[in-house]
Amino acid sequence: MTAPTDNLRINGERLWDSLMEMAKVGPGIAGGNNRQTLTDADAEGRSLFQSWCEAAGMTLGVDKMGTMFATRPGADPDALPVYVGSHLDTQPTGGKYDGVLGVLSGLEVIRSLNDLGIRTKHPVVVTNWTNEEGARFAPAMLASGVFAGAIALDHAYDRRDPEGKSFGDELKRIGWVGDEEVGARKMHAYFEYHIEQGPILEAEQKQIGVVTHCQGLWWLEVTLTGREAHTGSTPMNLRVNAGLAMARILEMVQSVAMENQPGAVGGVGQMFFTPNSRNVLPGKVVFTIDIRSPDRAKLDGMRARIEAEAAEIAEALGVGCSIEPVGHFDPVTFDPTLVSRVRSAAERLGYSRMDIISGAGHDACWAAKVAPTTMIMCPCVGGLSHNEAEEISPEWAAAGADVLFHAVLETAEIAG
């Protein structure tokens, strides 16, 4: 069999009910979620997902990074599994769908296979990757990076949150250290379904985003060292102002990104002032620059220019400056065969679609290093994400899950 019949659909109401049930775990303060990685809320969400997987007849494996792999067996014991998934962790002020849609749509694929009595040649594995967001422990996509061999396990365990707690200690604390070696699993293919996190699909009135590429990124953590002093009594010409250096660097990052249009973005989303007092000039400022582009030469050129000009800005103000890369992956081209299957599924099902480049990083970016990989996207209202007001419709969610179901089934193959 090359493709499933056109009339097969997932249960959209069940998928939506699961999304709403998971959203009750780690509620935010404005309708979204705060289920940051390796928190008690994360542990609760994992347990709920585990219970659903076991009820669907799946067996759970967990690796040493805490990544969850729920397996529905295939008819061929020698066939490599088809993996599908994303992440359950959220930003501190995250939405109900970022990542979660992909994990629970993977579960819905399994539930629908069970409902229809379909047996596949290849096993199908639903995956919840640990620490995709990187909000608490940098870098993002940490567990999938270790899985792909790009990040050492010991390095990952030693990542620290803003309170100084280590990833390894917190993983043990919540009880989700598995015994599987990270990366030991082999994949026949990997699919990830995700909200777009941008405005293009909604603006173009398309139901399905066929993701062909993913932007590369650099996260550069900048530490500026000035001199703490009273803001009222220190003359302007005698200040060593790390905050001023930061402001000028932020403006420079904006200019560099604009001068590299089209196909480049840059900005700063996190910063820490020390001592962070309203009447003390900061002695230290730490912030992270996020630059992205699907063009590797452009991306690396932006990094080189930003590092050089940040050092010049700091030196002119007498401020110390150090820059450390804390996150990186190269631009990704997804597997043409899997991309074609997603396009074909959308066409067979009658859903409007368009090719799209992902502006955000995803676990699929690391999975693509070790297996044929692709992504599917659904629209989100106003392109808003990493925000508690993030919103999608039940119809959008179901449409993408239908396409995922067909693409996964075609790849896993119906057993004869």
Coordinates of C-alpha atoms in Angstrom, one line a residue:
M1 CA 0.0 0.0 0.0
T2 CA 1.4 3.4 -0.9
A3 CA -1.2 5.7 0.7
P4 CA -4.2 5.3 3.0
T5 CA -7.7 5.8 1.6
D6 CA -9.0 9.4 1.6
N7 CA -11.9 8.9 4.0
L8 CA -9.8 8.1 7.0
R9 CA -9.8 10.9 9.7
I10 CA -8.7 11.2 13.3
N11 CA -11.2 12.0 16.0
G12 CA -11.0 15.8 16.2
E13 CA -13.2 16.2 19.3
R14 CA -11.1 13.7 21.2
L15 CA -7.9 15.5 20.2
W16 CA -9.3 18.8 21.4
D17 CA -10.6 17.4 24.6
S18 CA -7.1 16.0 25.3
L19 CA -5.5 19.4 24.6
M20 CA -7.9 21.1 27.0
E21 CA -7.3 18.4 29.7
M22 CA -3.5 18.8 29.4
A23 CA -4.0 22.6 29.7
K24 CA -5.3 22.2 33.2
V25 CA -1.8 21.1 34.2
G26 CA 0.4 24.0 35.1
P27 CA -2.1 26.7 34.4
G28 CA -0.8 30.2 33.7
I29 CA -2.3 33.4 35.0
A30 CA -3.9 34.6 31.8
G31 CA -5.4 31.5 30.2
G32 CA -2.2 29.8 29.1
N33 CA 0.3 27.5 30.8
N34 CA 3.4 27.7 32.9
R35 CA 4.7 24.1 32.7
Q36 CA 8.4 24.7 32.5
T37 CA 10.7 21.8 32.1
L38 CA 11.5 19.6 35.1
T39 CA 9.1 21.4 37.4
D40 CA 6.4 19.7 39.4
A41 CA 3.9 20.8 36.7
D42 CA 6.0 19.1 34.0
A43 CA 6.1 15.9 36.1
E44 CA 2.3 16.0 36.4
G45 CA 1.9 16.5 32.6
R46 CA 4.2 13.6 31.9
S47 CA 2.2 11.4 34.2
L48 CA -1.0 12.3 32.5
F49 CA 0.5 11.6 29.1
Q50 CA 1.8 8.3 30.3
S51 CA -1.6 7.2 31.5
W52 CA -3.2 8.0 28.2
C53 CA -0.4 6.1 26.3
E54 CA -0.8 3.1 28.5
A55 CA -4.6 3.2 28.1
A56 CA -4.0 3.1 24.3
G57 CA -2.0 -0.1 24.7
M58 CA 1.4 1.5 24.3
T59 CA 4.6 0.7 26.2
L60 CA 6.7 3.5 27.6
G61 CA 10.5 3.9 27.4
V62 CA 12.4 6.8 28.9
D63 CA 16.0 7.8 28.2
K64 CA 18.6 9.4 30.5
M65 CA 17.5 12.9 29.4
G66 CA 13.9 12.1 30.5
T67 CA 12.6 12.0 26.9
M68 CA 9.5 9.7 26.7
F69 CA 9.0 7.2 23.9
A70 CA 5.5 5.5 23.8
T71 CA 5.5 2.6 21.3
R72 CA 2.7 0.9 19.4
P73 CA 4.3 -2.3 18.0
G74 CA 4.4 -3.1 14.3
A75 CA 3.9 -6.4 12.5
D76 CA 7.5 -6.6 11.4
P77 CA 9.8 -7.0 14.5
D78 CA 12.8 -6.0 12.3
A79 CA 11.2 -2.8 10.9
L80 CA 12.5 0.5 12.3
P81 CA 9.9 2.6 14.0
V82 CA 8.2 5.7 12.7
Y83 CA 8.5 8.5 15.3
V84 CA 6.0 11.3 15.8
G85 CA 6.0 13.9 18.5
S86 CA 7.1 17.2 20.0
H87 CA 7.2 18.5 23.6
L88 CA 5.0 19.1 26.6
D89 CA 7.1 21.8 28.4
T90 CA 6.1 25.4 28.0
Q91 CA 7.4 28.9 28.3
P92 CA 6.8 30.7 31.7
T93 CA 3.9 32.5 30.0
G94 CA 3.2 29.9 27.3
G95 CA 0.2 28.9 25.4
K96 CA -1.8 25.7 25.4
Y97 CA -0.7 24.4 21.9
D98 CA 3.0 25.1 21.4
G99 CA 4.5 21.6 21.3
V100 CA 1.6 20.0 23.1
L101 CA -0.4 19.9 19.8
G102 CA 2.3 17.7 18.3
V103 CA 2.6 15.2 21.2
L104 CA -1.2 14.8 21.6
S105 CA -1.8 14.6 17.9
G106 CA 0.7 11.7 17.8
L107 CA -1.3 10.1 20.6
E108 CA -4.4 10.7 18.5
V109 CA -2.8 8.9 15.5
I110 CA -2.4 5.9 17.7
R111 CA -5.9 6.1 19.1
S112 CA -7.3 6.3 15.6
L113 CA -5.3 3.4 14.4
N114 CA -6.7 1.4 17.3
D115 CA -10.3 2.6 16.5
L116 CA -9.9 1.5 12.9
G117 CA -8.2 -1.8 13.7
I118 CA -5.2 -0.9 11.5
R119 CA -2.0 -2.7 12.0
T120 CA 1.2 -1.2 10.6
K121 CA 4.3 -2.9 9.4
H122 CA 6.6 -0.4 11.3
P123 CA 6.1 0.4 15.0
V124 CA 4.9 3.9 15.7
V125 CA 6.4 5.8 18.6
V126 CA 5.0 9.0 20.1
T127 CA 7.7 11.2 21.6
N128 CA 7.8 13.9 24.3
W129 CA 11.2 15.5 24.1
T130 CA 12.6 17.1 27.3
N131 CA 13.4 20.8 27.5
E132 CA 12.5 21.9 24.0
E133 CA 11.7 25.4 25.1
G134 CA 15.1 26.3 26.7
A135 CA 13.2 28.8 28.9
R136 CA 14.7 27.3 32.1
F137 CA 17.8 25.6 30.9
A138 CA 19.6 26.8 27.8
P139 CA 20.0 25.8 25.1
A140 CA 16.6 24.9 23.6
M141 CA 16.0 21.5 22.1
L142 CA 18.4 20.1 24.7
A143 CA 17.3 16.5 24.9
S144 CA 17.0 16.1 21.1
G145 CA 20.4 17.8 20.7
V146 CA 21.9 15.1 23.0
F147 CA 20.0 12.4 21.1
A148 CA 21.5 13.7 17.8
G149 CA 25.0 13.6 19.3
A150 CA 25.4 17.4 19.1
I151 CA 25.4 18.0 22.9
A152 CA 27.2 15.9 25.4
L153 CA 25.1 14.3 28.2
D154 CA 27.3 15.6 31.0
H155 CA 27.1 19.1 29.5
A156 CA 23.3 18.9 29.4
Y157 CA 23.2 17.6 33.0
D158 CA 25.3 20.6 34.1
R159 CA 23.0 23.3 32.6
R160 CA 21.8 25.7 35.2
D161 CA 18.6 27.6 35.6
P162 CA 18.6 31.2 36.8
E163 CA 18.4 29.9 40.4
G164 CA 21.6 27.8 39.9
K165 CA 19.8 24.5 39.9
S166 CA 21.2 21.9 37.5
F167 CA 19.3 20.1 34.8
G168 CA 20.6 16.7 36.1
D169 CA 19.5 17.3 39.7
E170 CA 16.1 18.6 38.7
L171 CA 15.5 15.6 36.4
K172 CA 16.3 13.3 39.3
R173 CA 14.1 15.3 41.7
I174 CA 11.0 14.9 39.6
G175 CA 11.7 11.2 39.0
W176 CA 12.0 11.1 35.3
V177 CA 15.6 9.9 34.7
G178 CA 15.3 6.9 32.4
D179 CA 17.7 4.0 31.9
E180 CA 17.9 4.1 28.0
E181 CA 21.1 5.5 26.5
V182 CA 20.3 8.7 24.7
G183 CA 20.4 8.3 21.0
A184 CA 20.5 4.5 21.0
R185 CA 17.1 4.4 19.3
K186 CA 17.1 4.2 15.5
M187 CA 14.4 5.9 13.4
H188 CA 12.8 5.0 10.1
A189 CA 11.3 8.5 10.0
Y190 CA 10.3 11.4 12.2
F191 CA 7.3 13.6 11.9
E192 CA 6.5 16.7 14.0
Y193 CA 3.3 18.6 14.0
H194 CA 3.3 22.2 15.4
I195 CA 1.5 25.5 15.4
E196 CA 3.2 27.9 13.0
Q197 CA 4.1 30.5 15.7
G198 CA 3.8 33.1 12.9
P199 CA 1.1 34.9 10.9
I200 CA 1.7 33.5 7.4
L201 CA -0.7 30.6 7.2
E202 CA -3.6 32.6 8.7
A203 CA -2.9 35.6 6.4
E204 CA -2.8 33.4 3.3
Q205 CA -5.9 31.5 4.5
K206 CA -4.1 28.1 4.3
Q207 CA -5.0 25.2 6.6
I208 CA -1.7 23.3 6.3
G209 CA 1.9 24.4 6.3
V210 CA 4.2 22.0 4.5
V211 CA 7.5 22.7 6.2
T212 CA 10.4 22.4 3.8
H213 CA 13.2 24.0 5.8
C214 CA 13.9 25.3 9.3
Q215 CA 16.0 28.4 10.1
G216 CA 19.4 28.1 11.7
L217 CA 20.1 30.1 14.9
W218 CA 22.7 31.4 17.2
W219 CA 22.0 32.3 20.8
L220 CA 24.8 34.5 22.1
E221 CA 25.0 35.2 25.8
V222 CA 26.6 38.6 26.5
T223 CA 28.0 39.5 29.8
L224 CA 28.8 43.2 30.3
T225 CA 30.8 44.3 33.4
G226 CA 30.6 47.9 34.5
R227 CA 30.8 49.6 37.9
E228 CA 28.0 49.8 40.4
A229 CA 27.4 53.5 41.4
H230 CA 24.7 55.7 42.7
T231 CA 22.5 56.9 39.8
G232 CA 21.9 60.3 41.4
S233 CA 25.3 61.3 42.6
T234 CA 27.7 59.8 40.0
P235 CA 28.6 62.4 37.3
M236 CA 27.7 61.3 33.7
N237 CA 31.3 61.5 32.5
L238 CA 32.5 59.2 35.4
R239 CA 30.1 56.3 34.9
V240 CA 31.1 52.8 33.7
N241 CA 27.5 52.0 32.6
A242 CA 26.9 48.4 31.6
G243 CA 23.2 49.2 31.1
L244 CA 24.1 51.9 28.5
A245 CA 26.4 49.4 26.7
M246 CA 23.5 46.9 26.6
A247 CA 21.1 49.5 25.1
R248 CA 23.6 50.4 22.3
I249 CA 24.2 46.7 21.6
L250 CA 20.5 46.1 21.3
E251 CA 20.2 48.9 18.8
M252 CA 23.1 47.4 16.9
V253 CA 21.5 44.0 16.7
Q254 CA 18.4 45.5 15.3
S255 CA 20.4 47.3 12.6
V256 CA 22.4 44.1 11.7
A257 CA 19.1 42.2 11.3
M258 CA 17.5 44.9 9.2
E259 CA 20.6 45.2 6.9
N260 CA 20.4 41.4 6.2
Q261 CA 16.8 41.4 5.0
P262 CA 15.1 39.4 3.6
G263 CA 15.5 36.2 5.5
A264 CA 17.0 37.2 8.8
V265 CA 15.8 38.1 12.3
G266 CA 17.5 39.2 15.5
G267 CA 16.6 40.4 18.9
V268 CA 16.9 40.1 22.7
G269 CA 14.3 38.4 24.9
Q270 CA 16.1 37.9 28.2
M271 CA 18.3 40.1 30.4
F272 CA 19.4 40.3 33.9
F273 CA 20.7 43.4 35.7
T274 CA 22.9 43.2 38.9
P275 CA 22.1 44.5 41.4
N276 CA 18.8 45.4 39.7
S277 CA 18.1 48.4 42.0
R278 CA 16.3 51.5 40.7
N279 CA 19.0 53.9 42.0
V280 CA 22.1 51.9 41.3
L281 CA 23.9 51.7 38.0
P282 CA 24.3 48.0 37.1
G283 CA 27.7 46.4 37.8
K284 CA 26.8 43.5 35.5
V285 CA 24.3 42.9 32.7
V286 CA 23.7 39.5 31.2
F287 CA 21.5 39.1 28.1
T288 CA 21.0 36.7 25.2
I289 CA 20.9 37.7 21.6
D290 CA 18.8 35.5 19.3
I291 CA 19.7 35.6 15.6
R292 CA 18.2 33.3 12.9
S293 CA 18.3 32.8 9.1
P294 CA 17.7 29.9 6.7
D295 CA 20.9 31.1 5.0
R296 CA 24.0 29.7 6.8
A297 CA 26.4 32.2 5.4
K298 CA 24.1 35.1 6.3
L299 CA 23.6 33.7 9.8
D300 CA 27.3 33.2 10.5
G301 CA 28.1 36.6 9.1
M302 CA 25.6 38.3 11.4
R303 CA 27.1 36.5 14.4
A304 CA 30.6 37.7 13.5
R305 CA 29.5 41.3 13.0
I306 CA 27.5 41.4 16.2
E307 CA 30.4 40.0 18.3
A308 CA 32.9 42.5 16.8
E309 CA 30.6 45.5 17.1
A310 CA 29.5 44.6 20.7
A311 CA 33.1 44.5 21.8
E312 CA 33.7 47.9 20.2
I313 CA 30.7 49.4 21.9
A314 CA 31.7 48.1 25.3
E315 CA 35.3 49.2 24.9
A316 CA 34.3 52.8 24.0
L317 CA 32.4 53.0 27.3
G318 CA 35.1 51.3 29.4
V319 CA 32.8 48.3 30.0
G320 CA 34.1 44.7 30.0
C321 CA 32.4 42.4 27.5
S322 CA 32.4 38.6 27.0
I323 CA 30.2 36.6 24.6
E324 CA 29.5 32.9 24.8
P325 CA 27.5 30.9 22.3
V326 CA 24.8 29.0 24.3
G327 CA 22.7 27.6 21.5
H328 CA 23.1 26.8 17.9
F329 CA 22.0 24.7 15.0
D330 CA 22.5 25.1 11.3
P331 CA 19.7 25.6 8.8
V332 CA 17.8 22.4 8.1
T333 CA 16.4 21.0 4.8
F334 CA 13.7 18.4 5.5
D335 CA 13.5 15.1 3.7
P336 CA 12.0 15.6 0.3
T337 CA 10.2 12.2 0.3
L338 CA 8.4 12.9 3.6
V339 CA 7.7 16.5 2.5
S340 CA 6.1 15.1 -0.6
R341 CA 3.9 12.8 1.5
V342 CA 2.7 15.6 3.6
R343 CA 1.8 17.6 0.4
S344 CA 0.0 14.6 -1.1
A345 CA -1.9 13.9 2.1
A346 CA -3.2 17.5 2.3
E347 CA -4.3 17.4 -1.4
R348 CA -6.1 14.0 -1.0
L349 CA -7.9 15.3 2.1
G350 CA -8.9 18.5 0.3
Y351 CA -7.1 20.9 2.7
S352 CA -5.5 24.1 1.4
R353 CA -1.8 24.1 1.9
M354 CA 1.4 26.0 1.2
D355 CA 5.2 25.4 1.6
I356 CA 6.7 27.2 4.5
I357 CA 10.0 27.7 6.3
S358 CA 9.9 27.4 10.0
G359 CA 11.0 30.5 11.8
A360 CA 11.3 28.8 15.1
G361 CA 13.6 26.0 16.2
H362 CA 12.1 22.5 16.9
D363 CA 13.2 19.1 18.0
A364 CA 12.8 18.1 14.3
C365 CA 15.9 20.2 13.6
W366 CA 18.1 17.7 15.6
A367 CA 16.1 14.6 14.5
A368 CA 16.9 15.5 10.9
K369 CA 20.5 14.9 11.7
V370 CA 19.8 11.2 12.4
A371 CA 16.7 10.2 10.3
P372 CA 14.5 11.4 7.5
T373 CA 12.4 14.1 9.0
T374 CA 9.7 16.6 8.2
M375 CA 7.2 18.9 9.9
I376 CA 3.5 19.9 9.5
M377 CA 2.2 23.3 10.7
C378 CA -1.3 24.7 11.4
P379 CA -2.2 28.3 11.6
C380 CA -2.3 30.2 14.9
V381 CA -4.4 33.4 15.5
G382 CA -2.5 36.5 14.7
G383 CA 0.7 34.5 14.6
L384 CA 0.9 34.8 18.4
S385 CA 3.0 32.3 20.3
H386 CA 5.1 32.1 23.5
N387 CA 2.2 34.0 24.9
E388 CA -0.7 32.9 27.1
A389 CA -3.1 34.4 24.4
E390 CA -1.9 31.9 21.9
E391 CA -4.9 30.4 20.1
I392 CA -5.8 27.9 17.4
S393 CA -9.2 26.5 16.3
P394 CA -10.4 22.9 16.8
E395 CA -10.8 22.7 13.0
W396 CA -7.2 23.8 12.4
A397 CA -5.9 21.3 14.9
A398 CA -7.9 18.4 13.4
A399 CA -6.9 19.3 9.8
G400 CA -3.2 19.1 10.5
A401 CA -3.7 15.9 12.6
D402 CA -5.5 14.3 9.7
V403 CA -2.6 15.1 7.4
L404 CA -0.2 13.8 10.1
F405 CA -2.2 10.6 10.3
H406 CA -2.1 9.9 6.6
A407 CA 1.6 10.8 6.2
V408 CA 2.5 8.6 9.2
L409 CA 0.3 5.7 8.0
E410 CA 1.8 5.8 4.5
T411 CA 5.3 5.8 6.0
A412 CA 4.6 3.1 8.6
E413 CA 2.7 1.0 6.0
I414 CA -0.4 -1.0 6.6
A415 CA 0.5 -4.6 7.4
G416 CA -0.7 -7.2 4.9

